[in-house]
Short mmCIF file of C-alpha atoms and ligand atoms in Angstrom, two decimals:
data_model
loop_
_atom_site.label_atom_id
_atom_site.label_comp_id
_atom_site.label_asym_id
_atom_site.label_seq_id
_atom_site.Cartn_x
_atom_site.Cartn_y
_atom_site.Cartn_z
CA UNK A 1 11.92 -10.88 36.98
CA UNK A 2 14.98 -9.18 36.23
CA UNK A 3 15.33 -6.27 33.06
CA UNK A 4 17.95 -5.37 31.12
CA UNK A 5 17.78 -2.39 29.30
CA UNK A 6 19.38 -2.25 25.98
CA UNK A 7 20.49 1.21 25.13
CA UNK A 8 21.90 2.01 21.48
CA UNK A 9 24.27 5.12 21.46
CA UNK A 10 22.86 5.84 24.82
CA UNK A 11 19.03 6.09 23.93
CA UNK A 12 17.06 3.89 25.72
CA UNK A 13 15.63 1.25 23.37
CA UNK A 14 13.95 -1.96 24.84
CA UNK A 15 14.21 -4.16 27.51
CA UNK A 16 15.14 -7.86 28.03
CA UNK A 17 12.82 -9.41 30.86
CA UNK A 18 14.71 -12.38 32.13
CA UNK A 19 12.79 -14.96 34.67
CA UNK A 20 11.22 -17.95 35.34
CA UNK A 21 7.30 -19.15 33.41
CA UNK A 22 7.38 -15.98 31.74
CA UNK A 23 5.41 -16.92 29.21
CA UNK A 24 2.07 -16.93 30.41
CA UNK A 25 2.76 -13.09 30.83
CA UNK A 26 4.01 -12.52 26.90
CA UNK A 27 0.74 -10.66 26.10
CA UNK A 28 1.02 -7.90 29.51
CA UNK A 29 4.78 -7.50 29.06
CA UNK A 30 4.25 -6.66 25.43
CA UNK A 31 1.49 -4.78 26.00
CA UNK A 32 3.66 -2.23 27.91
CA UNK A 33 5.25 -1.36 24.55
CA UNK A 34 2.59 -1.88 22.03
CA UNK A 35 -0.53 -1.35 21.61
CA UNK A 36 -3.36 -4.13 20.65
CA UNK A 37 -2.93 -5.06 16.95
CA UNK A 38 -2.48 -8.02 14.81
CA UNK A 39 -0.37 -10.23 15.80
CA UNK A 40 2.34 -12.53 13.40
CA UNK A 41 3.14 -15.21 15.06
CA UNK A 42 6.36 -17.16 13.73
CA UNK A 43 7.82 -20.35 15.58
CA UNK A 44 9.47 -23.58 14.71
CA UNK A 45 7.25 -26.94 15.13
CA UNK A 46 9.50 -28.78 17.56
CA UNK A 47 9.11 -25.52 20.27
CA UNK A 48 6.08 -24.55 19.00
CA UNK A 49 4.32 -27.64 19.95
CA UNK A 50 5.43 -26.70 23.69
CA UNK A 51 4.34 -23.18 24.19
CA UNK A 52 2.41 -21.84 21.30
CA UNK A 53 -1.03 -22.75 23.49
CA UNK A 54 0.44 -20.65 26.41
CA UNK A 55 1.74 -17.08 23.97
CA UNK A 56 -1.10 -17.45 22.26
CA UNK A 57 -3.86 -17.37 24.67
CA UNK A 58 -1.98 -14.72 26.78
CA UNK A 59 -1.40 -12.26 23.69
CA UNK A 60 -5.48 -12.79 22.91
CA UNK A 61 -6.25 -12.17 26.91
CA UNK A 62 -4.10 -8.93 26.24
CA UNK A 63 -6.20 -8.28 23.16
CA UNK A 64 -4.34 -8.64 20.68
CA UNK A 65 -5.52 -10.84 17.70
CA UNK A 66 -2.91 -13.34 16.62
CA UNK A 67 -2.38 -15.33 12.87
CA UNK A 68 0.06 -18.34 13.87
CA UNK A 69 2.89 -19.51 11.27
CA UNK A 70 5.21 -22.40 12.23
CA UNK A 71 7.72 -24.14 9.57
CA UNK A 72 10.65 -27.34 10.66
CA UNK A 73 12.65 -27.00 12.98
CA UNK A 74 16.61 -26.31 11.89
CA UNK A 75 19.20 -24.30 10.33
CA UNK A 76 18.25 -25.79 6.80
CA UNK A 77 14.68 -23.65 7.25
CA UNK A 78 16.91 -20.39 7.86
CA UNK A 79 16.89 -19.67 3.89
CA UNK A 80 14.96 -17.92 1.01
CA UNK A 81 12.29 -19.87 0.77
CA UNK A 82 11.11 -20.32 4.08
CA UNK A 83 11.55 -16.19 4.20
CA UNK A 84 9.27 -15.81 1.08
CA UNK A 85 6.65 -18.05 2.82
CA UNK A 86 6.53 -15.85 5.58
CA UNK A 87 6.54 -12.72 3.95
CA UNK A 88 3.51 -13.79 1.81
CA UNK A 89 2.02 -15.03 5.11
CA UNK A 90 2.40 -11.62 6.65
CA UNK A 91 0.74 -10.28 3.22
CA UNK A 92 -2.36 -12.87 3.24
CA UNK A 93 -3.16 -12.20 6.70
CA UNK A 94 -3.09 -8.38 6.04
CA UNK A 95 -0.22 -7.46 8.45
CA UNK A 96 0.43 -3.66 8.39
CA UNK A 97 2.94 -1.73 9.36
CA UNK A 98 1.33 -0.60 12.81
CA UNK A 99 1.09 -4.60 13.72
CA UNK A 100 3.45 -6.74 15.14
CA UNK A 101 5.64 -10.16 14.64
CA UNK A 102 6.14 -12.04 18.06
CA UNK A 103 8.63 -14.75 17.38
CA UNK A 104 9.14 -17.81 19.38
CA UNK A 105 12.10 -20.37 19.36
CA UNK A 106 15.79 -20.55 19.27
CA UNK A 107 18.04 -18.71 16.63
CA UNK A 108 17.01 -19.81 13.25
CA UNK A 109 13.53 -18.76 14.51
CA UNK A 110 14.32 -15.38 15.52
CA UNK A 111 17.09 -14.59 12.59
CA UNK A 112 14.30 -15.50 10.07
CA UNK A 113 11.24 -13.66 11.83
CA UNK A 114 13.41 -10.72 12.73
CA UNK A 115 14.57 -10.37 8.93
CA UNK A 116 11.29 -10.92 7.62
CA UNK A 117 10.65 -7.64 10.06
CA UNK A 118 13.06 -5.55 9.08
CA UNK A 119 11.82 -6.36 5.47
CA UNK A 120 8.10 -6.45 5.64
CA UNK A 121 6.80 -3.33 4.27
CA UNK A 122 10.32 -1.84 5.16
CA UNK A 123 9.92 -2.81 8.63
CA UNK A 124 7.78 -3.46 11.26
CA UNK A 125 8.11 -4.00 15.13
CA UNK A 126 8.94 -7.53 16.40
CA UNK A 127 9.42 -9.79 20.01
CA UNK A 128 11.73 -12.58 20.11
CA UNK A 129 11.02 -14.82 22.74
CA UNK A 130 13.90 -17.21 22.57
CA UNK A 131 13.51 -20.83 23.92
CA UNK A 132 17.17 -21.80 23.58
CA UNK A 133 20.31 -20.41 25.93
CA UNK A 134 22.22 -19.76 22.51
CA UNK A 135 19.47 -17.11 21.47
CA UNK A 136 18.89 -16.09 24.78
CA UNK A 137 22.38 -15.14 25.70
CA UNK A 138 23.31 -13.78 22.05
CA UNK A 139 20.95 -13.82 19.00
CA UNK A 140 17.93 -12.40 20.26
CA UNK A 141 19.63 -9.23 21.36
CA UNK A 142 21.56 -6.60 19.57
CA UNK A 143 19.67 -6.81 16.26
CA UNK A 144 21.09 -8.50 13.51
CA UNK A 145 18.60 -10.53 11.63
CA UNK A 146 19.37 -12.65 8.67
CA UNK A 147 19.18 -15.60 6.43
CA UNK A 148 21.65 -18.45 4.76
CA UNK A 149 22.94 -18.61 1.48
CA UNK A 150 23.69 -21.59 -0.50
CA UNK A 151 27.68 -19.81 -0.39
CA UNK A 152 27.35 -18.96 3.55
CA UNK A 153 25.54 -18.71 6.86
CA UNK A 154 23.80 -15.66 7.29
CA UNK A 155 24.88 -13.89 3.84
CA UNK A 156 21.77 -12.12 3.68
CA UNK A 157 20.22 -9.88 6.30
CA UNK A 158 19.53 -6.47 7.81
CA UNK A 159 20.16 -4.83 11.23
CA UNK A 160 16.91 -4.31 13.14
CA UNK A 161 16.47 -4.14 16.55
CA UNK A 162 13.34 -5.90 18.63
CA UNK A 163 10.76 -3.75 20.64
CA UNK A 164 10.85 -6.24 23.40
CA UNK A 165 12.59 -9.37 24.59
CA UNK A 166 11.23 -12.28 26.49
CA UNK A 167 13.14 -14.59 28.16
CA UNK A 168 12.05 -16.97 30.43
CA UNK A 169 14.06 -19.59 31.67
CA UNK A 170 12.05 -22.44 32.15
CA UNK A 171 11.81 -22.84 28.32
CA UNK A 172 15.03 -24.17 28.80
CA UNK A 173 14.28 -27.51 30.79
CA UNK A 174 12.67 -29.45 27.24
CA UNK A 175 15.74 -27.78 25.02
CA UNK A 176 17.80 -31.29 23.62
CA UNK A 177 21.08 -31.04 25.23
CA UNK A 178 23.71 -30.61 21.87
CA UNK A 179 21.52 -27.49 21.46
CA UNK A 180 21.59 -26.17 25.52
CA UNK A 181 25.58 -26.96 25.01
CA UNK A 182 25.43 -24.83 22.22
CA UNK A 183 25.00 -22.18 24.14
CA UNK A 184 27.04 -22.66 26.73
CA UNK A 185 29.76 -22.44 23.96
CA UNK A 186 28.27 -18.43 23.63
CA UNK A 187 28.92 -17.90 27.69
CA UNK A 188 32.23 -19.74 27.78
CA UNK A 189 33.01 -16.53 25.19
CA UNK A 190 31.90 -13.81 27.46
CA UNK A 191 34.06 -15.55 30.27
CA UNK A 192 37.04 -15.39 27.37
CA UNK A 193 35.89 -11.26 26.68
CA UNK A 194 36.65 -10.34 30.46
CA UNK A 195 32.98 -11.33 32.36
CA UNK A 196 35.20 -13.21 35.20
CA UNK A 197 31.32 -13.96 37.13
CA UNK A 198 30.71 -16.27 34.28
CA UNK A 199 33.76 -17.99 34.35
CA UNK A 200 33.63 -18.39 38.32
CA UNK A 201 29.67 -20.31 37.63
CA UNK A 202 31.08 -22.25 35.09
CA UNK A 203 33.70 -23.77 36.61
CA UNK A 204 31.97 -24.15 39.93
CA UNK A 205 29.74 -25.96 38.16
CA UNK A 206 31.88 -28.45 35.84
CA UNK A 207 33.78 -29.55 38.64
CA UNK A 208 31.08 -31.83 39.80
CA UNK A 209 28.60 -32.15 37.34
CA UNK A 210 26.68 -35.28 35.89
CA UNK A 211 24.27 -32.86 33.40
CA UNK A 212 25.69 -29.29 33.25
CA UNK A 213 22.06 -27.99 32.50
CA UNK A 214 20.70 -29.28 36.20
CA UNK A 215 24.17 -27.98 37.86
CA UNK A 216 23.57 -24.58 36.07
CA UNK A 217 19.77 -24.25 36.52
CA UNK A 218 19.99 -22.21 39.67
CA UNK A 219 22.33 -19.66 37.99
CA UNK A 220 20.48 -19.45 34.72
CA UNK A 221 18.82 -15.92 34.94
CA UNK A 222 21.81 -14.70 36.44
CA UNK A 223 24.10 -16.38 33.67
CA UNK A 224 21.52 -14.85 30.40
CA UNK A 225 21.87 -11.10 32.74
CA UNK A 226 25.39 -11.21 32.49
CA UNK A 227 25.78 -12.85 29.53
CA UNK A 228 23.84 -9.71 27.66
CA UNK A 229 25.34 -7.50 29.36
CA UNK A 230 28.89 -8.25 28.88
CA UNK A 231 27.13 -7.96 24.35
CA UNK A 232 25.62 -4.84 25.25
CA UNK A 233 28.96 -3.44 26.47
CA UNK A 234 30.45 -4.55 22.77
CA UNK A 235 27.85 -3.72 20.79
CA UNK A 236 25.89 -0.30 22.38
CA UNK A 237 28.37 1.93 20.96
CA UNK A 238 28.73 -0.14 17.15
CA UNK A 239 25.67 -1.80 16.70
CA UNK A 240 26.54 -2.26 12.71
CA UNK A 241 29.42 -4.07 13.69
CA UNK A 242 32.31 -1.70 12.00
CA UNK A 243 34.54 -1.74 15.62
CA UNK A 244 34.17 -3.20 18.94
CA UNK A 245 31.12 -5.46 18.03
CA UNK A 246 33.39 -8.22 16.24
CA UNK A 247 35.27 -8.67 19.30
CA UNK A 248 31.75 -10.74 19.89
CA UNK A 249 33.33 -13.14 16.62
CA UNK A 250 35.82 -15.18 18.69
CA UNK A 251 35.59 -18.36 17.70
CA UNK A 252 33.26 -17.55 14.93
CA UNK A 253 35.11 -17.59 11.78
CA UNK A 254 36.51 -20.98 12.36
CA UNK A 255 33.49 -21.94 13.87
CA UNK A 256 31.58 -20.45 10.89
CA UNK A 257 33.72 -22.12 8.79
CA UNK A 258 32.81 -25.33 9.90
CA UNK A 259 28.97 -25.24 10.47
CA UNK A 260 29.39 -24.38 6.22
CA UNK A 261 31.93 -27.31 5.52
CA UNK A 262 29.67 -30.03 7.54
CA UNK A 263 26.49 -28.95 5.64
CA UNK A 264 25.46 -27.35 9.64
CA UNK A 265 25.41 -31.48 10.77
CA UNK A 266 28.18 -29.62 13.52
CA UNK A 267 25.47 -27.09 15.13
CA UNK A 268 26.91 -23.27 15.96
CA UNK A 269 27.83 -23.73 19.51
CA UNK A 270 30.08 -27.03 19.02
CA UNK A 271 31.66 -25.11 16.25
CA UNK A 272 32.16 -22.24 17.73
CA UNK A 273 33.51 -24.15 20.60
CA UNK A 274 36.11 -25.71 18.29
CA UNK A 275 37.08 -22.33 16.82
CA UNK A 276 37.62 -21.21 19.95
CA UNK A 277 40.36 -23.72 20.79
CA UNK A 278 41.72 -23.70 17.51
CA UNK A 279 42.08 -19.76 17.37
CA UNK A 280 43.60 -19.98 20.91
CA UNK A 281 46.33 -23.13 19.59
CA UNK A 282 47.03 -20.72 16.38
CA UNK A 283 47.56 -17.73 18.70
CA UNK A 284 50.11 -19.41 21.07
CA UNK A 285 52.26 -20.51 17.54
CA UNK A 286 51.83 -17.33 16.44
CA UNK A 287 53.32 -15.59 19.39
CA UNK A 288 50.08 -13.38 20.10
CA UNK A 289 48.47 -15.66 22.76
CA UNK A 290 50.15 -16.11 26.41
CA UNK A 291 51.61 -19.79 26.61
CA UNK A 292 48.70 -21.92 28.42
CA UNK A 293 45.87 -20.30 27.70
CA UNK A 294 45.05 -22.97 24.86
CA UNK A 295 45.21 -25.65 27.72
CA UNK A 296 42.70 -23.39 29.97
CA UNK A 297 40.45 -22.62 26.94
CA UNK A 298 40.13 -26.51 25.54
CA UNK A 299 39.95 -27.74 29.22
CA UNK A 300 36.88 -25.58 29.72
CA UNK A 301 35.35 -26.21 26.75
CA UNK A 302 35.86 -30.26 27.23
CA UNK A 303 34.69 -29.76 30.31
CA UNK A 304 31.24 -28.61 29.60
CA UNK A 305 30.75 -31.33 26.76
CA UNK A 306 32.17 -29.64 23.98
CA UNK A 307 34.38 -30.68 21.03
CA UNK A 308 37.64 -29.02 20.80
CA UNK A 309 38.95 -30.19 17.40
CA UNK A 310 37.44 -31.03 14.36
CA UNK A 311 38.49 -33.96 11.74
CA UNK A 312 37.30 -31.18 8.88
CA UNK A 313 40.77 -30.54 6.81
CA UNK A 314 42.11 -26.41 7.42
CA UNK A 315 41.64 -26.72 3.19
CA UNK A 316 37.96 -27.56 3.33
CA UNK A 317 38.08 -24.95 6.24
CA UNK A 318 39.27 -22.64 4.15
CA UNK A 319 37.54 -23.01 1.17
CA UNK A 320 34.54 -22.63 3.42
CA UNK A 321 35.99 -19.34 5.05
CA UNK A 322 36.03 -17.58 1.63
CA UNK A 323 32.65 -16.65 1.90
CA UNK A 324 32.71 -15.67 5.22
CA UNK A 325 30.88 -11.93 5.86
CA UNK A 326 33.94 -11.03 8.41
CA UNK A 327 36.52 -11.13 5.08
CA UNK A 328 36.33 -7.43 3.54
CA UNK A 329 37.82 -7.47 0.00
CA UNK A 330 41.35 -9.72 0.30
CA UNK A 331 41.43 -9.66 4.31
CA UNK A 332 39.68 -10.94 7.06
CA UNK A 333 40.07 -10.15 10.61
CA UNK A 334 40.59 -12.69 13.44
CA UNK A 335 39.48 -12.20 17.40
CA UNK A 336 42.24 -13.82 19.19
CA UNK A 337 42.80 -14.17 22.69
CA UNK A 338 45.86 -12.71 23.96
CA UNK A 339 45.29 -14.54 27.52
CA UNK A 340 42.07 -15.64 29.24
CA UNK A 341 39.74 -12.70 29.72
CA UNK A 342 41.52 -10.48 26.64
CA UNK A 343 41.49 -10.76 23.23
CA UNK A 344 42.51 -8.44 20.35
CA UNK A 345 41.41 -8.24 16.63
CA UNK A 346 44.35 -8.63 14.18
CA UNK A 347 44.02 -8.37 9.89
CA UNK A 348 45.37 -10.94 7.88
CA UNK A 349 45.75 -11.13 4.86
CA UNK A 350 43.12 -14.34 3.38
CA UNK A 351 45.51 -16.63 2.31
CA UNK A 352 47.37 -16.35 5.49
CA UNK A 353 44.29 -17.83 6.73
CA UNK A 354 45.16 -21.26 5.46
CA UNK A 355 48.42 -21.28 7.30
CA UNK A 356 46.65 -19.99 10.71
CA UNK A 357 43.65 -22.93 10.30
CA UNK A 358 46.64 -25.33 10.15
CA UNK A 359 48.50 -23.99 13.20
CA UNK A 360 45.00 -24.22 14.91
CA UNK A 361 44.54 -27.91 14.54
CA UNK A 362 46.40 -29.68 17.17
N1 LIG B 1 26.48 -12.74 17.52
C1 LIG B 1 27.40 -11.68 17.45
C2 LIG B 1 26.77 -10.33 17.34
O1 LIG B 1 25.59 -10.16 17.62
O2 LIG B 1 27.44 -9.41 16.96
#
């Protein structure tokens, strides 16, 4: 098993176990940084119905007593009143503020639990165990917790970082492919930030590849290390996301944009995967991004299954983009890649926005 420790501001704060059938070890590794209590167990029932059995019965063999709560799978339960339901939950089953939430699933799991416990009572200590390479290599780590808005994805939410993070590989081997693509889409941006280990995987691996999860399987602990650490080195020193930590947004505002405008039908790594390319087009027009990098970036991204374009019009884009939590008053900053491996954060003014989703298109 490898460990990453996460350290905010240079305090130690918890530690990311990364290996292989994991699971079955939940309730020792936790109980290294918490002692017996109840238990709040949140998952989805698509993941839930693979592992629950397994995190359950080790967290009871560890002794702690676990209360299980599982709602649909999807970004369309990531919203107020799937919150409320577990907040009551928490209540019923008499969850204090010495006891614990252990989350299992992707994402929308982990953004929902992990809000509901930086909430709960004011807060209250949480594990995200995350089943999918998106919230392995990003979500689960660097704290942000949230919920979506009718207006916008993840309008509503709170910093709060987990005691303990669980990820174990294997989980990845029953993840539907659009979703283990998804994440992909997260490491192709580290590779874009400067990680040149990820890009050299990656493209060893799309070169002759008939499923890009079997080619990468061998390189998947090694790929979620490096893929947190390459976060950890934008977001140790601005964990509320005021500086360095937006250089993580490449590709997201587009990408944001278009999760909102398709009613999340396009899931977050295909978008992000198009805002990528499309941020990378705009640059080149715009003079900020070195000529070819577009080509490099979109014949990644194709490579590994991904869309590069969307048929979503840069109005509906924008109109979608207004609500975005990256615009501050009447500007919004971009992360655009000056070449592969560098980017740079430039304001803009929001209308100029419209103009840059055009140049992004083709
Ligand atoms: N997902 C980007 C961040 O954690 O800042």
């Amino acid at each position: 098993m490898n460990k990453v420790t996460v350290k905010i501001n240079g305090e130690e704060d918890y530690i990311v176990n990364i290996g292989s059938d994991l699971l079955k070890d939940a309730g020792s590794i936790i109980s290294e940084v918490h002692a017996p209590c109840r238990v709040a167990y949140i998952t989805d029932f698509t993941v839930g119905a693979h592992y629950t059995a397994t995190v359950v019965d080790s967290l009871k063999d560890a002794g702690f007593e676990v209360f299980i709560f599982a709602f649909p799978a999807g970004e369309s339960s990531k919203n107020m009143e799937t919150y409320e339901k577990i907040l009551e939950f928490l209540a019923d089953n008499e969850i204090t503020r010495s006891d614990l939430i252990v989350e299992l699933g992707g994402g929308v799991v982990g953004d929902l639990a992990g809000f509901a416990a930086a909430t709960y009572m004011r807060g209250i200590d949480y594990v995200q165990i995350p089943t999918s390479l998106l919230a392995m290599v990003d979500s689960s780590v660097g704290g942000k917790t949230s919920i979506d808005l009718e207006s916008g994805k993840n309008l509503c939410g709170a910093f709060h970082q987990p005691i303990s993070v669980i990820c174990s590989v294997d989980t990845l081997e029953t993840l539907e492919k659009k979703y283990f693509d998804d994440g992909v889409a997260e490491i192709i941006k580290y590779g874009m930030l400067g990680n040149e280990k990820i890009l050299k995987i990656l493209h060893s691996c799309v070169e002759n590849h008939d499923n890009l999860y079997f080619a990468l399987k061998p390189f998947l602990s090694e790929i979620v290390e490096e893929s947190i650490s390459t976060k950890l080195n934008f977001v140790k020193s601005d964990v509320y996301d005021n500086g360095k930590r937006q250089f993580l947004n490449l590709g997201h505002t587009i990408g944001h944009a278009i999760e909102h405008a398709s009613r999340y039908a396009i899931p977050h790594g295909h978008a992000v995967a198009v805002g990528m390319c499309s941020i990378a087009r705009a640059g080149e027009k715009m003079n900020i991004t070195e000529e070819g990098t577009a080509n490099n970036v979109t014949a990644l991204i194709r490579a590994c299954g991904l869309p590069t374009s969307t048929i979503i019009s840069p109005v509906d884009l924008y109109n979608s983009a207004l609500s975005d939590k990256k615009r501050r008053g009447g500007e919004i900053s971009l992360v655009i890649p000056v070449k592969f491996g560098e980017c740079e954060i430039k304001k803009f003014k929001i209308d100029e926005l419209k103009n840059i989703l055009t140049l992004g298109v083709k």
